Amino acid sequence: MKKFLCISLLVCFFFQSRAQTKFDFENWHLYSILGHTLHIPNGWYGTDSFVVFYGSVSNPFGTFNSQVNKELPGANSTSTAIKVETKNQDAITGFTQAGPIPCMVSNAEIILDASLSFGFDGGMPFLTKPVSASFWIKNNPVQGDTTRVSILAIDNSDGEDSLVAHVDTLLYNSISNWTQINMPFTYVSTSLQPTLLRIIISSAAHIAVDTANAFVGVHDGTYIVIDEMEITSPLGVHQVNGANTIEPIIASVFQETLTLQNMSTSGYTFALYDIQGNKVLETILASQEHQRIPIGTLSSGLYIYAVSDERYIVQNNKIIIP
């Protein structure tokens, strides 16, 4: 896995001439770390989990606070937004003294390596070339702080992360009312095809610790709030992220047969799409331990599958047909 280090710092398919991927932050879950309860949108990860874990282990009598919270109402008066905030925390012994610590969230798993640099693994499967990104925002920088939003289109078809295109914006103005931001993607490579979309939202432009074991240039109370993030593609699929999920269905390929396992609910639709977003297969799932689908007519390559109910795709993933 090639890491994008942060040292400065379901999908409903249909064809159209211009398609959008939407992140709406409506579905959240609670989780516990050493007796501390945190919450975050489904499918997202936050660095406050590291603060709570390592802080509680190294300083068991310290107080460590959640830095990812719901903002209600969201941009359209009924939705839920995500708020990412720099907050004062007690000392994490051996790492940083008491004071403000910024926060970062991502739709990819956040990894803290031995050098205390952040890396990322995964993201949302995404098989079209993005054109632009838009999102609604509120921003509260304290004493010159800057927040950050990065959206990366990545090709990891060979097992390594290669950057295809990105949107990267630093936000330093105070924005008290919901404001929409629109930005085009900048392409690093036109020859690569994206396989996933990785989003990083941070309450600080630069996440670094100085020699005094304190975070540099960050202040308690700086926050960024995001809602209704949309990624526009020229054609292919329309994806809505945030629907409730079902028990994971395992898809595997062997001898020109696609086998689906662990199905506990009938009535869902299984669809398979090629890398251009063309639907190449569709079937209704039955409630059984295994369901086998012939795929001998399909070409070798990368595909994405989606399991949908009448309104949403509740599960999606990629699969390679040899």
PDB file of C-alpha atoms in Angstrom:
ATOM      1  CA  MET A   1       0.000   0.000   0.000  1.00  0.00           C
ATOM      2  CA  LYS A   2       1.422   3.384  -0.993  1.00  0.00           C
ATOM      3  CA  LYS A   3       0.487   5.984   1.646  1.00  0.00           C
ATOM      4  CA  PHE A   4      -0.527   9.579   1.060  1.00  0.00           C
ATOM      5  CA  LEU A   5       1.054  11.054   4.167  1.00  0.00           C
ATOM      6  CA  CYS A   6      -0.648  13.907   5.974  1.00  0.00           C
ATOM      7  CA  ILE A   7       2.402  15.589   7.440  1.00  0.00           C
ATOM      8  CA  SER A   8       1.063  19.100   6.545  1.00  0.00           C
ATOM      9  CA  LEU A   9      -2.012  18.691   7.615  1.00  0.00           C
ATOM     10  CA  LEU A  10     -24.989   3.601  -1.748  1.00  0.00           C
ATOM     11  CA  VAL A  11     -25.106   3.848  -4.506  1.00  0.00           C
ATOM     12  CA  CYS A  12     -27.916   4.136  -7.048  1.00  0.00           C
ATOM     13  CA  PHE A  13     -26.675   3.626 -10.611  1.00  0.00           C
ATOM     14  CA  PHE A  14     -28.117   5.089 -13.793  1.00  0.00           C
ATOM     15  CA  PHE A  15     -26.804   6.481 -17.076  1.00  0.00           C
ATOM     16  CA  GLN A  16     -26.750  10.147 -17.912  1.00  0.00           C
ATOM     17  CA  SER A  17     -24.519  12.695 -19.656  1.00  0.00           C
ATOM     18  CA  ARG A  18     -23.267  14.035 -16.336  1.00  0.00           C
ATOM     19  CA  ALA A  19     -23.433  12.050 -13.104  1.00  0.00           C
ATOM     20  CA  GLN A  20     -22.889  12.888  -9.457  1.00  0.00           C
ATOM     21  CA  THR A  21     -21.666  11.136  -6.328  1.00  0.00           C
ATOM     22  CA  LYS A  22     -23.230  12.517  -3.156  1.00  0.00           C
ATOM     23  CA  PHE A  23     -22.062  12.272   0.466  1.00  0.00           C
ATOM     24  CA  ASP A  24     -24.870  13.337   2.793  1.00  0.00           C
ATOM     25  CA  PHE A  25     -23.626  12.347   6.315  1.00  0.00           C
ATOM     26  CA  GLU A  26     -27.076  11.145   7.398  1.00  0.00           C
ATOM     27  CA  ASN A  27     -26.195   7.802   8.990  1.00  0.00           C
ATOM     28  CA  TRP A  28     -24.003   7.728  12.112  1.00  0.00           C
ATOM     29  CA  HIS A  29     -22.895   5.132  14.640  1.00  0.00           C
ATOM     30  CA  LEU A  30     -21.506   5.152  18.188  1.00  0.00           C
ATOM     31  CA  TYR A  31     -18.339   3.305  19.165  1.00  0.00           C
ATOM     32  CA  SER A  32     -16.407   2.960  22.424  1.00  0.00           C
ATOM     33  CA  ILE A  33     -12.670   3.314  23.084  1.00  0.00           C
ATOM     34  CA  LEU A  34     -11.486   2.510  26.605  1.00  0.00           C
ATOM     35  CA  GLY A  35     -14.791   3.662  28.076  1.00  0.00           C
ATOM     36  CA  HIS A  36     -15.039   6.820  25.948  1.00  0.00           C
ATOM     37  CA  THR A  37     -17.983   7.023  23.533  1.00  0.00           C
ATOM     38  CA  LEU A  38     -17.312   8.577  20.132  1.00  0.00           C
ATOM     39  CA  HIS A  39     -19.536   8.857  17.073  1.00  0.00           C
ATOM     40  CA  ILE A  40     -18.930   9.302  13.370  1.00  0.00           C
ATOM     41  CA  PRO A  41     -20.802   8.857  10.065  1.00  0.00           C
ATOM     42  CA  ASN A  42     -20.959   5.289   8.760  1.00  0.00           C
ATOM     43  CA  GLY A  43     -17.967   4.507   6.577  1.00  0.00           C
ATOM     44  CA  TRP A  44     -15.823   7.338   7.993  1.00  0.00           C
ATOM     45  CA  TYR A  45     -12.822   7.407  10.339  1.00  0.00           C
ATOM     46  CA  GLY A  46     -11.529  10.140  12.681  1.00  0.00           C
ATOM     47  CA  THR A  47      -8.176  10.911  14.303  1.00  0.00           C
ATOM     48  CA  ASP A  48      -9.896  11.703  17.607  1.00  0.00           C
ATOM     49  CA  SER A  49      -9.997   7.925  18.100  1.00  0.00           C
ATOM     50  CA  PHE A  50      -6.175   7.950  18.266  1.00  0.00           C
ATOM     51  CA  VAL A  51      -6.246  10.886  20.710  1.00  0.00           C
ATOM     52  CA  VAL A  52      -8.684   9.090  23.017  1.00  0.00           C
ATOM     53  CA  PHE A  53      -6.863   5.747  22.842  1.00  0.00           C
ATOM     54  CA  TYR A  54      -3.256   6.893  23.281  1.00  0.00           C
ATOM     55  CA  GLY A  55      -4.273   9.661  25.670  1.00  0.00           C
ATOM     56  CA  SER A  56      -6.194   7.274  27.918  1.00  0.00           C
ATOM     57  CA  VAL A  57      -3.377   4.711  27.902  1.00  0.00           C
ATOM     58  CA  SER A  58      -0.570   7.181  28.639  1.00  0.00           C
ATOM     59  CA  ASN A  59      -2.538   9.531  30.903  1.00  0.00           C
ATOM     60  CA  PRO A  60      -5.401   7.545  32.480  1.00  0.00           C
ATOM     61  CA  PHE A  61      -6.562  10.474  34.623  1.00  0.00           C
ATOM     62  CA  GLY A  62      -6.683  12.911  31.692  1.00  0.00           C
ATOM     63  CA  THR A  63      -9.762  14.171  29.870  1.00  0.00           C
ATOM     64  CA  PHE A  64      -9.996  13.526  26.130  1.00  0.00           C
ATOM     65  CA  ASN A  65     -12.887  14.813  24.044  1.00  0.00           C
ATOM     66  CA  SER A  66     -14.679  13.778  20.880  1.00  0.00           C
ATOM     67  CA  GLN A  67     -13.769  16.054  17.957  1.00  0.00           C
ATOM     68  CA  VAL A  68     -16.257  14.749  15.362  1.00  0.00           C
ATOM     69  CA  ASN A  69     -19.886  15.710  15.910  1.00  0.00           C
ATOM     70  CA  LYS A  70     -23.230  16.133  14.165  1.00  0.00           C
ATOM     71  CA  GLU A  71     -24.314  19.582  13.023  1.00  0.00           C
ATOM     72  CA  LEU A  72     -28.090  20.046  12.984  1.00  0.00           C
ATOM     73  CA  PRO A  73     -29.689  21.269  10.864  1.00  0.00           C
ATOM     74  CA  GLY A  74     -27.565  20.739   7.777  1.00  0.00           C
ATOM     75  CA  ALA A  75     -27.400  22.820   4.635  1.00  0.00           C
ATOM     76  CA  ASN A  76     -30.991  22.121   3.522  1.00  0.00           C
ATOM     77  CA  SER A  77     -32.552  22.643   6.990  1.00  0.00           C
ATOM     78  CA  THR A  78     -33.381  18.937   7.408  1.00  0.00           C
ATOM     79  CA  SER A  79     -30.126  17.094   6.730  1.00  0.00           C
ATOM     80  CA  THR A  80     -27.255  16.242   9.091  1.00  0.00           C
ATOM     81  CA  ALA A  81     -23.779  17.703   8.527  1.00  0.00           C
ATOM     82  CA  ILE A  82     -20.377  16.667   9.902  1.00  0.00           C
ATOM     83  CA  LYS A  83     -18.426  19.013  12.193  1.00  0.00           C
ATOM     84  CA  VAL A  84     -14.673  18.497  12.641  1.00  0.00           C
ATOM     85  CA  GLU A  85     -13.102  20.571  15.411  1.00  0.00           C
ATOM     86  CA  THR A  86      -9.770  21.408  17.045  1.00  0.00           C
ATOM     87  CA  LYS A  87     -10.181  20.967  20.809  1.00  0.00           C
ATOM     88  CA  ASN A  88      -8.074  21.296  23.940  1.00  0.00           C
ATOM     89  CA  GLN A  89      -7.013  17.870  25.210  1.00  0.00           C
ATOM     90  CA  ASP A  90      -4.987  16.801  28.219  1.00  0.00           C
ATOM     91  CA  ALA A  91      -1.394  15.678  27.706  1.00  0.00           C
ATOM     92  CA  ILE A  92      -0.722  12.518  25.714  1.00  0.00           C
ATOM     93  CA  THR A  93       2.342  11.488  27.688  1.00  0.00           C
ATOM     94  CA  GLY A  94       5.377  10.980  25.474  1.00  0.00           C
ATOM     95  CA  PHE A  95       3.760  12.679  22.488  1.00  0.00           C
ATOM     96  CA  THR A  96       2.249  16.094  23.200  1.00  0.00           C
ATOM     97  CA  GLN A  97       1.573  18.348  26.140  1.00  0.00           C
ATOM     98  CA  ALA A  98      -1.892  19.553  27.094  1.00  0.00           C
ATOM     99  CA  GLY A  99      -3.360  21.968  24.577  1.00  0.00           C
ATOM    100  CA  PRO A 100      -5.269  22.192  21.288  1.00  0.00           C
ATOM    101  CA  ILE A 101      -5.160  19.152  19.002  1.00  0.00           C
ATOM    102  CA  PRO A 102      -6.601  19.308  15.457  1.00  0.00           C
ATOM    103  CA  CYS A 103      -8.794  16.596  13.981  1.00  0.00           C
ATOM    104  CA  MET A 104      -9.019  14.889  10.604  1.00  0.00           C
ATOM    105  CA  VAL A 105     -11.715  12.599   9.168  1.00  0.00           C
ATOM    106  CA  SER A 106     -11.663  10.468   6.036  1.00  0.00           C
ATOM    107  CA  ASN A 107     -13.773   7.933   4.188  1.00  0.00           C
ATOM    108  CA  ALA A 108     -10.578   5.825   4.092  1.00  0.00           C
ATOM    109  CA  GLU A 109      -9.094   3.997   7.060  1.00  0.00           C
ATOM    110  CA  ILE A 110      -6.598   6.298   8.804  1.00  0.00           C
ATOM    111  CA  ILE A 111      -3.310   4.651   9.776  1.00  0.00           C
ATOM    112  CA  LEU A 112      -0.791   6.029  12.282  1.00  0.00           C
ATOM    113  CA  ASP A 113       2.648   4.601  11.540  1.00  0.00           C
ATOM    114  CA  ALA A 114       5.754   4.294  13.729  1.00  0.00           C
ATOM    115  CA  SER A 115       6.995   7.734  12.650  1.00  0.00           C
ATOM    116  CA  LEU A 116       3.670   9.265  13.815  1.00  0.00           C
ATOM    117  CA  SER A 117       2.697  10.160  10.246  1.00  0.00           C
ATOM    118  CA  PHE A 118      -0.843   9.556   9.024  1.00  0.00           C
ATOM    119  CA  GLY A 119      -1.503   7.329   6.034  1.00  0.00           C
ATOM    120  CA  PHE A 120      -4.690   6.087   4.417  1.00  0.00           C
ATOM    121  CA  ASP A 121      -5.999   2.785   3.133  1.00  0.00           C
ATOM    122  CA  GLY A 122      -9.033   2.434   0.878  1.00  0.00           C
ATOM    123  CA  GLY A 123     -11.902   4.783   0.155  1.00  0.00           C
ATOM    124  CA  MET A 124     -15.144   4.479  -1.806  1.00  0.00           C
ATOM    125  CA  PRO A 125     -15.088   2.459  -5.066  1.00  0.00           C
ATOM    126  CA  PHE A 126     -15.308   4.959  -7.916  1.00  0.00           C
ATOM    127  CA  LEU A 127     -14.770   4.058 -11.566  1.00  0.00           C
ATOM    128  CA  THR A 128     -15.340   7.270 -13.533  1.00  0.00           C
ATOM    129  CA  LYS A 129     -13.116  10.292 -14.056  1.00  0.00           C
ATOM    130  CA  PRO A 130     -14.374  13.153 -11.859  1.00  0.00           C
ATOM    131  CA  VAL A 131     -14.848  16.631 -13.306  1.00  0.00           C
ATOM    132  CA  SER A 132     -15.712  18.829 -10.311  1.00  0.00           C
ATOM    133  CA  ALA A 133     -16.613  18.811  -6.630  1.00  0.00           C
ATOM    134  CA  SER A 134     -19.111  20.908  -4.707  1.00  0.00           C
ATOM    135  CA  PHE A 135     -20.015  21.015  -1.031  1.00  0.00           C
ATOM    136  CA  TRP A 136     -21.816  23.210   1.473  1.00  0.00           C
ATOM    137  CA  ILE A 137     -19.650  24.585   4.240  1.00  0.00           C
ATOM    138  CA  LYS A 138     -19.479  26.578   7.450  1.00  0.00           C
ATOM    139  CA  ASN A 139     -16.047  27.520   8.745  1.00  0.00           C
ATOM    140  CA  ASN A 140     -14.744  28.980  12.000  1.00  0.00           C
ATOM    141  CA  PRO A 141     -10.983  29.657  11.976  1.00  0.00           C
ATOM    142  CA  VAL A 142      -9.575  30.949  15.274  1.00  0.00           C
ATOM    143  CA  GLN A 143      -6.635  33.396  15.306  1.00  0.00           C
ATOM    144  CA  GLY A 144      -5.622  32.806  11.693  1.00  0.00           C
ATOM    145  CA  ASP A 145      -6.125  29.032  11.586  1.00  0.00           C
ATOM    146  CA  THR A 146      -6.813  27.372   8.240  1.00  0.00           C
ATOM    147  CA  THR A 147      -9.001  24.310   7.631  1.00  0.00           C
ATOM    148  CA  ARG A 148      -8.649  21.927   4.712  1.00  0.00           C
ATOM    149  CA  VAL A 149     -10.681  19.720   2.346  1.00  0.00           C
ATOM    150  CA  SER A 150      -8.930  17.263   0.021  1.00  0.00           C
ATOM    151  CA  ILE A 151     -10.684  14.932  -2.454  1.00  0.00           C
ATOM    152  CA  LEU A 152      -8.454  12.409  -4.211  1.00  0.00           C
ATOM    153  CA  ALA A 153      -9.276  10.189  -7.194  1.00  0.00           C
ATOM    154  CA  ILE A 154      -6.920   7.207  -6.895  1.00  0.00           C
ATOM    155  CA  ASP A 155      -6.005   4.213  -9.047  1.00  0.00           C
ATOM    156  CA  ASN A 156      -5.085   1.232  -6.862  1.00  0.00           C
ATOM    157  CA  SER A 157      -5.806  -1.489  -9.426  1.00  0.00           C
ATOM    158  CA  ASP A 158      -2.206  -2.777  -9.083  1.00  0.00           C
ATOM    159  CA  GLY A 159      -2.298  -2.741  -5.285  1.00  0.00           C
ATOM    160  CA  GLU A 160      -0.497   0.609  -5.031  1.00  0.00           C
ATOM    161  CA  ASP A 161      -2.126   4.033  -4.634  1.00  0.00           C
ATOM    162  CA  SER A 162      -1.503   6.276  -7.654  1.00  0.00           C
ATOM    163  CA  LEU A 163      -3.015   9.764  -7.666  1.00  0.00           C
ATOM    164  CA  VAL A 164      -5.137  10.443 -10.761  1.00  0.00           C
ATOM    165  CA  ALA A 165      -6.779  13.789  -9.892  1.00  0.00           C
ATOM    166  CA  HIS A 166      -7.502  15.932  -6.861  1.00  0.00           C
ATOM    167  CA  VAL A 167      -9.371  18.867  -5.357  1.00  0.00           C
ATOM    168  CA  ASP A 168      -7.489  20.533  -2.521  1.00  0.00           C
ATOM    169  CA  THR A 169      -8.621  23.722  -0.825  1.00  0.00           C
ATOM    170  CA  LEU A 170      -7.447  25.663   2.233  1.00  0.00           C
ATOM    171  CA  LEU A 171     -10.147  27.677   3.982  1.00  0.00           C
ATOM    172  CA  TYR A 172      -9.140  30.652   6.124  1.00  0.00           C
ATOM    173  CA  ASN A 173     -12.260  32.854   6.070  1.00  0.00           C
ATOM    174  CA  SER A 174     -14.981  32.789   8.698  1.00  0.00           C
ATOM    175  CA  ILE A 175     -18.176  31.431   7.080  1.00  0.00           C
ATOM    176  CA  SER A 176     -21.096  31.558   9.505  1.00  0.00           C
ATOM    177  CA  ASN A 177     -23.900  30.838   7.005  1.00  0.00           C
ATOM    178  CA  TRP A 178     -24.142  27.802   4.762  1.00  0.00           C
ATOM    179  CA  THR A 179     -22.138  28.552   1.599  1.00  0.00           C
ATOM    180  CA  GLN A 180     -21.644  26.315  -1.435  1.00  0.00           C
ATOM    181  CA  ILE A 181     -18.141  25.850  -2.833  1.00  0.00           C
ATOM    182  CA  ASN A 182     -17.528  24.514  -6.361  1.00  0.00           C
ATOM    183  CA  MET A 183     -14.092  23.448  -7.605  1.00  0.00           C
ATOM    184  CA  PRO A 184     -12.756  21.558 -10.655  1.00  0.00           C
ATOM    185  CA  PHE A 185     -10.501  18.522 -10.309  1.00  0.00           C
ATOM    186  CA  THR A 186      -6.845  18.975 -11.241  1.00  0.00           C
ATOM    187  CA  TYR A 187      -5.468  15.966 -13.132  1.00  0.00           C
ATOM    188  CA  VAL A 188      -2.057  14.525 -12.321  1.00  0.00           C
ATOM    189  CA  SER A 189      -2.387  11.677 -14.833  1.00  0.00           C
ATOM    190  CA  THR A 190      -4.757  11.355 -17.783  1.00  0.00           C
ATOM    191  CA  SER A 191      -3.685   7.783 -18.570  1.00  0.00           C
ATOM    192  CA  LEU A 192      -4.832   6.219 -15.278  1.00  0.00           C
ATOM    193  CA  GLN A 193      -8.424   5.253 -14.476  1.00  0.00           C
ATOM    194  CA  PRO A 194      -9.710   5.904 -10.921  1.00  0.00           C
ATOM    195  CA  THR A 195     -10.773   2.937  -8.827  1.00  0.00           C
ATOM    196  CA  LEU A 196     -11.586   4.789  -5.594  1.00  0.00           C
ATOM    197  CA  LEU A 197     -12.404   8.200  -4.170  1.00  0.00           C
ATOM    198  CA  ARG A 198     -10.698   9.311  -0.955  1.00  0.00           C
ATOM    199  CA  ILE A 199     -11.868  12.356   1.019  1.00  0.00           C
ATOM    200  CA  ILE A 200      -9.995  14.077   3.855  1.00  0.00           C
ATOM    201  CA  ILE A 201     -11.522  16.864   5.975  1.00  0.00           C
ATOM    202  CA  SER A 202      -9.289  18.557   8.550  1.00  0.00           C
ATOM    203  CA  SER A 203      -9.642  21.286  11.154  1.00  0.00           C
ATOM    204  CA  ALA A 204      -6.035  22.334  10.434  1.00  0.00           C
ATOM    205  CA  ALA A 205      -4.064  22.881   7.238  1.00  0.00           C
ATOM    206  CA  HIS A 206      -0.909  21.526   8.860  1.00  0.00           C
ATOM    207  CA  ILE A 207      -0.989  18.669  11.338  1.00  0.00           C
ATOM    208  CA  ALA A 208       2.514  18.673  12.794  1.00  0.00           C
ATOM    209  CA  VAL A 209       4.111  18.682  16.245  1.00  0.00           C
ATOM    210  CA  ASP A 210       7.070  20.913  17.072  1.00  0.00           C
ATOM    211  CA  THR A 211      10.065  20.117  19.279  1.00  0.00           C
ATOM    212  CA  ALA A 212       8.174  21.298  22.372  1.00  0.00           C
ATOM    213  CA  ASN A 213       5.657  18.485  21.847  1.00  0.00           C
ATOM    214  CA  ALA A 214       2.828  20.854  21.015  1.00  0.00           C
ATOM    215  CA  PHE A 215       0.816  21.285  17.830  1.00  0.00           C
ATOM    216  CA  VAL A 216       1.875  24.272  15.749  1.00  0.00           C
ATOM    217  CA  GLY A 217      -0.470  27.034  14.611  1.00  0.00           C
ATOM    218  CA  VAL A 218      -3.741  25.531  15.863  1.00  0.00           C
ATOM    219  CA  HIS A 219      -6.240  26.939  18.332  1.00  0.00           C
ATOM    220  CA  ASP A 220      -9.069  25.532  20.408  1.00  0.00           C
ATOM    221  CA  GLY A 221     -12.459  26.059  18.773  1.00  0.00           C
ATOM    222  CA  THR A 222     -11.438  26.081  15.105  1.00  0.00           C
ATOM    223  CA  TYR A 223     -13.928  23.954  13.177  1.00  0.00           C
ATOM    224  CA  ILE A 224     -15.154  23.092   9.708  1.00  0.00           C
ATOM    225  CA  VAL A 225     -18.678  21.818   8.906  1.00  0.00           C
ATOM    226  CA  ILE A 226     -19.439  19.981   5.643  1.00  0.00           C
ATOM    227  CA  ASP A 227     -22.730  18.840   4.117  1.00  0.00           C
ATOM    228  CA  GLU A 228     -24.044  17.491   0.796  1.00  0.00           C
ATOM    229  CA  MET A 229     -20.698  16.918  -0.889  1.00  0.00           C
ATOM    230  CA  GLU A 230     -21.144  16.034  -4.574  1.00  0.00           C
ATOM    231  CA  ILE A 231     -18.619  14.772  -7.116  1.00  0.00           C
ATOM    232  CA  THR A 232     -19.559  15.260 -10.789  1.00  0.00           C
ATOM    233  CA  SER A 233     -18.419  12.841 -13.493  1.00  0.00           C
ATOM    234  CA  PRO A 234     -18.855  13.153 -17.283  1.00  0.00           C
ATOM    235  CA  LEU A 235     -20.889   9.935 -17.555  1.00  0.00           C
ATOM    236  CA  GLY A 236     -21.334   6.569 -15.949  1.00  0.00           C
ATOM    237  CA  VAL A 237     -23.011   6.109 -12.577  1.00  0.00           C
ATOM    238  CA  HIS A 238     -24.844   8.180 -10.003  1.00  0.00           C
ATOM    239  CA  GLN A 239     -23.906   7.232  -6.464  1.00  0.00           C
ATOM    240  CA  VAL A 240     -25.527   8.230  -3.186  1.00  0.00           C
ATOM    241  CA  ASN A 241     -23.453   7.405  -0.143  1.00  0.00           C
ATOM    242  CA  GLY A 242     -25.037   6.856   3.254  1.00  0.00           C
ATOM    243  CA  ALA A 243     -27.864   4.317   2.914  1.00  0.00           C
ATOM    244  CA  ASN A 244     -28.266   1.602   5.548  1.00  0.00           C
ATOM    245  CA  THR A 245     -26.244  -1.530   4.890  1.00  0.00           C
ATOM    246  CA  ILE A 246     -27.174  -5.217   5.030  1.00  0.00           C
ATOM    247  CA  GLU A 247     -25.080  -8.173   6.138  1.00  0.00           C
ATOM    248  CA  PRO A 248     -22.022  -8.257   3.841  1.00  0.00           C
ATOM    249  CA  ILE A 249     -22.391 -10.391   0.722  1.00  0.00           C
ATOM    250  CA  ILE A 250     -19.172 -12.056  -0.435  1.00  0.00           C
ATOM    251  CA  ALA A 251     -18.667 -12.223  -4.215  1.00  0.00           C
ATOM    252  CA  SER A 252     -16.040 -14.549  -5.709  1.00  0.00           C
ATOM    253  CA  VAL A 253     -15.155 -15.738  -9.211  1.00  0.00           C
ATOM    254  CA  PHE A 254     -14.091 -19.269 -10.179  1.00  0.00           C
ATOM    255  CA  GLN A 255     -14.295 -21.117 -13.519  1.00  0.00           C
ATOM    256  CA  GLU A 256     -16.529 -18.576 -15.315  1.00  0.00           C
ATOM    257  CA  THR A 257     -18.958 -18.480 -12.378  1.00  0.00           C
ATOM    258  CA  LEU A 258     -19.689 -15.626  -9.987  1.00  0.00           C
ATOM    259  CA  THR A 259     -20.638 -17.005  -6.558  1.00  0.00           C
ATOM    260  CA  LEU A 260     -22.469 -14.912  -3.963  1.00  0.00           C
ATOM    261  CA  GLN A 261     -22.270 -16.066  -0.329  1.00  0.00           C
ATOM    262  CA  ASN A 262     -23.756 -15.147   3.080  1.00  0.00           C
ATOM    263  CA  MET A 263     -27.081 -13.915   1.762  1.00  0.00           C
ATOM    264  CA  SER A 264     -29.732 -13.672   4.477  1.00  0.00           C
ATOM    265  CA  THR A 265     -32.299 -11.473   2.725  1.00  0.00           C
ATOM    266  CA  SER A 266     -34.153 -12.054  -0.521  1.00  0.00           C
ATOM    267  CA  GLY A 267     -35.574  -9.489  -2.899  1.00  0.00           C
ATOM    268  CA  TYR A 268     -32.459  -7.356  -3.371  1.00  0.00           C
ATOM    269  CA  THR A 269     -31.094  -6.700  -6.866  1.00  0.00           C
ATOM    270  CA  PHE A 270     -27.498  -7.565  -7.735  1.00  0.00           C
ATOM    271  CA  ALA A 271     -25.978  -5.591 -10.651  1.00  0.00           C
ATOM    272  CA  LEU A 272     -22.502  -5.717 -12.156  1.00  0.00           C
ATOM    273  CA  TYR A 273     -20.876  -2.776 -14.012  1.00  0.00           C
ATOM    274  CA  ASP A 274     -17.760  -2.531 -16.146  1.00  0.00           C
ATOM    275  CA  ILE A 275     -15.142   0.174 -15.686  1.00  0.00           C
ATOM    276  CA  GLN A 276     -17.002   2.534 -18.062  1.00  0.00           C
ATOM    277  CA  GLY A 277     -20.135   2.317 -15.914  1.00  0.00           C
ATOM    278  CA  ASN A 278     -22.068   0.012 -18.283  1.00  0.00           C
ATOM    279  CA  LYS A 279     -24.392  -2.484 -16.603  1.00  0.00           C
ATOM    280  CA  VAL A 280     -23.354  -5.954 -17.833  1.00  0.00           C
ATOM    281  CA  LEU A 281     -25.393  -8.182 -15.511  1.00  0.00           C
ATOM    282  CA  GLU A 282     -28.428  -7.971 -13.243  1.00  0.00           C
ATOM    283  CA  THR A 283     -30.290 -10.549 -11.154  1.00  0.00           C
ATOM    284  CA  ILE A 284     -32.673 -10.764  -8.191  1.00  0.00           C
ATOM    285  CA  LEU A 285     -31.095 -12.279  -5.082  1.00  0.00           C
ATOM    286  CA  ALA A 286     -32.665 -15.244  -3.325  1.00  0.00           C
ATOM    287  CA  SER A 287     -32.383 -15.979   0.396  1.00  0.00           C
ATOM    288  CA  GLN A 288     -29.938 -18.873   0.274  1.00  0.00           C
ATOM    289  CA  GLU A 289     -26.409 -19.699   1.346  1.00  0.00           C
ATOM    290  CA  HIS A 290     -24.977 -19.581  -2.197  1.00  0.00           C
ATOM    291  CA  GLN A 291     -26.145 -18.176  -5.499  1.00  0.00           C
ATOM    292  CA  ARG A 292     -24.141 -18.875  -8.672  1.00  0.00           C
ATOM    293  CA  ILE A 293     -24.250 -16.706 -11.796  1.00  0.00           C
ATOM    294  CA  PRO A 294     -22.611 -17.676 -15.137  1.00  0.00           C
ATOM    295  CA  ILE A 295     -20.193 -14.977 -16.392  1.00  0.00           C
ATOM    296  CA  GLY A 296     -18.431 -16.819 -19.211  1.00  0.00           C
ATOM    297  CA  THR A 297     -19.386 -14.128 -21.730  1.00  0.00           C
ATOM    298  CA  LEU A 298     -17.739 -11.295 -19.769  1.00  0.00           C
ATOM    299  CA  SER A 299     -14.265 -10.009 -20.568  1.00  0.00           C
ATOM    300  CA  SER A 300     -11.432 -10.128 -18.050  1.00  0.00           C
ATOM    301  CA  GLY A 301     -10.958  -6.968 -16.016  1.00  0.00           C
ATOM    302  CA  LEU A 302     -12.088  -4.836 -13.098  1.00  0.00           C
ATOM    303  CA  TYR A 303     -15.829  -4.577 -12.340  1.00  0.00           C
ATOM    304  CA  ILE A 304     -17.942  -3.005  -9.599  1.00  0.00           C
ATOM    305  CA  TYR A 305     -21.038  -4.665  -8.155  1.00  0.00           C
ATOM    306  CA  ALA A 306     -23.963  -3.116  -6.329  1.00  0.00           C
ATOM    307  CA  VAL A 307     -26.709  -4.650  -4.177  1.00  0.00           C
ATOM    308  CA  SER A 308     -29.830  -2.463  -4.104  1.00  0.00           C
ATOM    309  CA  ASP A 309     -33.292  -2.320  -2.647  1.00  0.00           C
ATOM    310  CA  GLU A 310     -36.103  -0.303  -4.238  1.00  0.00           C
ATOM    311  CA  ARG A 311     -34.490   3.051  -3.337  1.00  0.00           C
ATOM    312  CA  TYR A 312     -30.799   2.644  -2.541  1.00  0.00           C
ATOM    313  CA  ILE A 313     -27.739   0.578  -3.236  1.00  0.00           C
ATOM    314  CA  VAL A 314     -27.029  -0.817   0.216  1.00  0.00           C
ATOM    315  CA  GLN A 315     -23.722  -2.488  -0.595  1.00  0.00           C
ATOM    316  CA  ASN A 316     -21.064  -2.104  -3.268  1.00  0.00           C
ATOM    317  CA  ASN A 317     -17.550  -3.305  -3.962  1.00  0.00           C
ATOM    318  CA  LYS A 318     -15.161  -4.082  -6.779  1.00  0.00           C
ATOM    319  CA  ILE A 319     -14.267  -7.496  -8.179  1.00  0.00           C
ATOM    320  CA  ILE A 320     -11.758  -8.731 -10.772  1.00  0.00           C
ATOM    321  CA  ILE A 321     -12.769 -11.281 -13.398  1.00  0.00           C
ATOM    322  CA  PRO A 322      -9.607 -13.146 -14.541  1.00  0.00           C
TER     323      PRO A 322
END
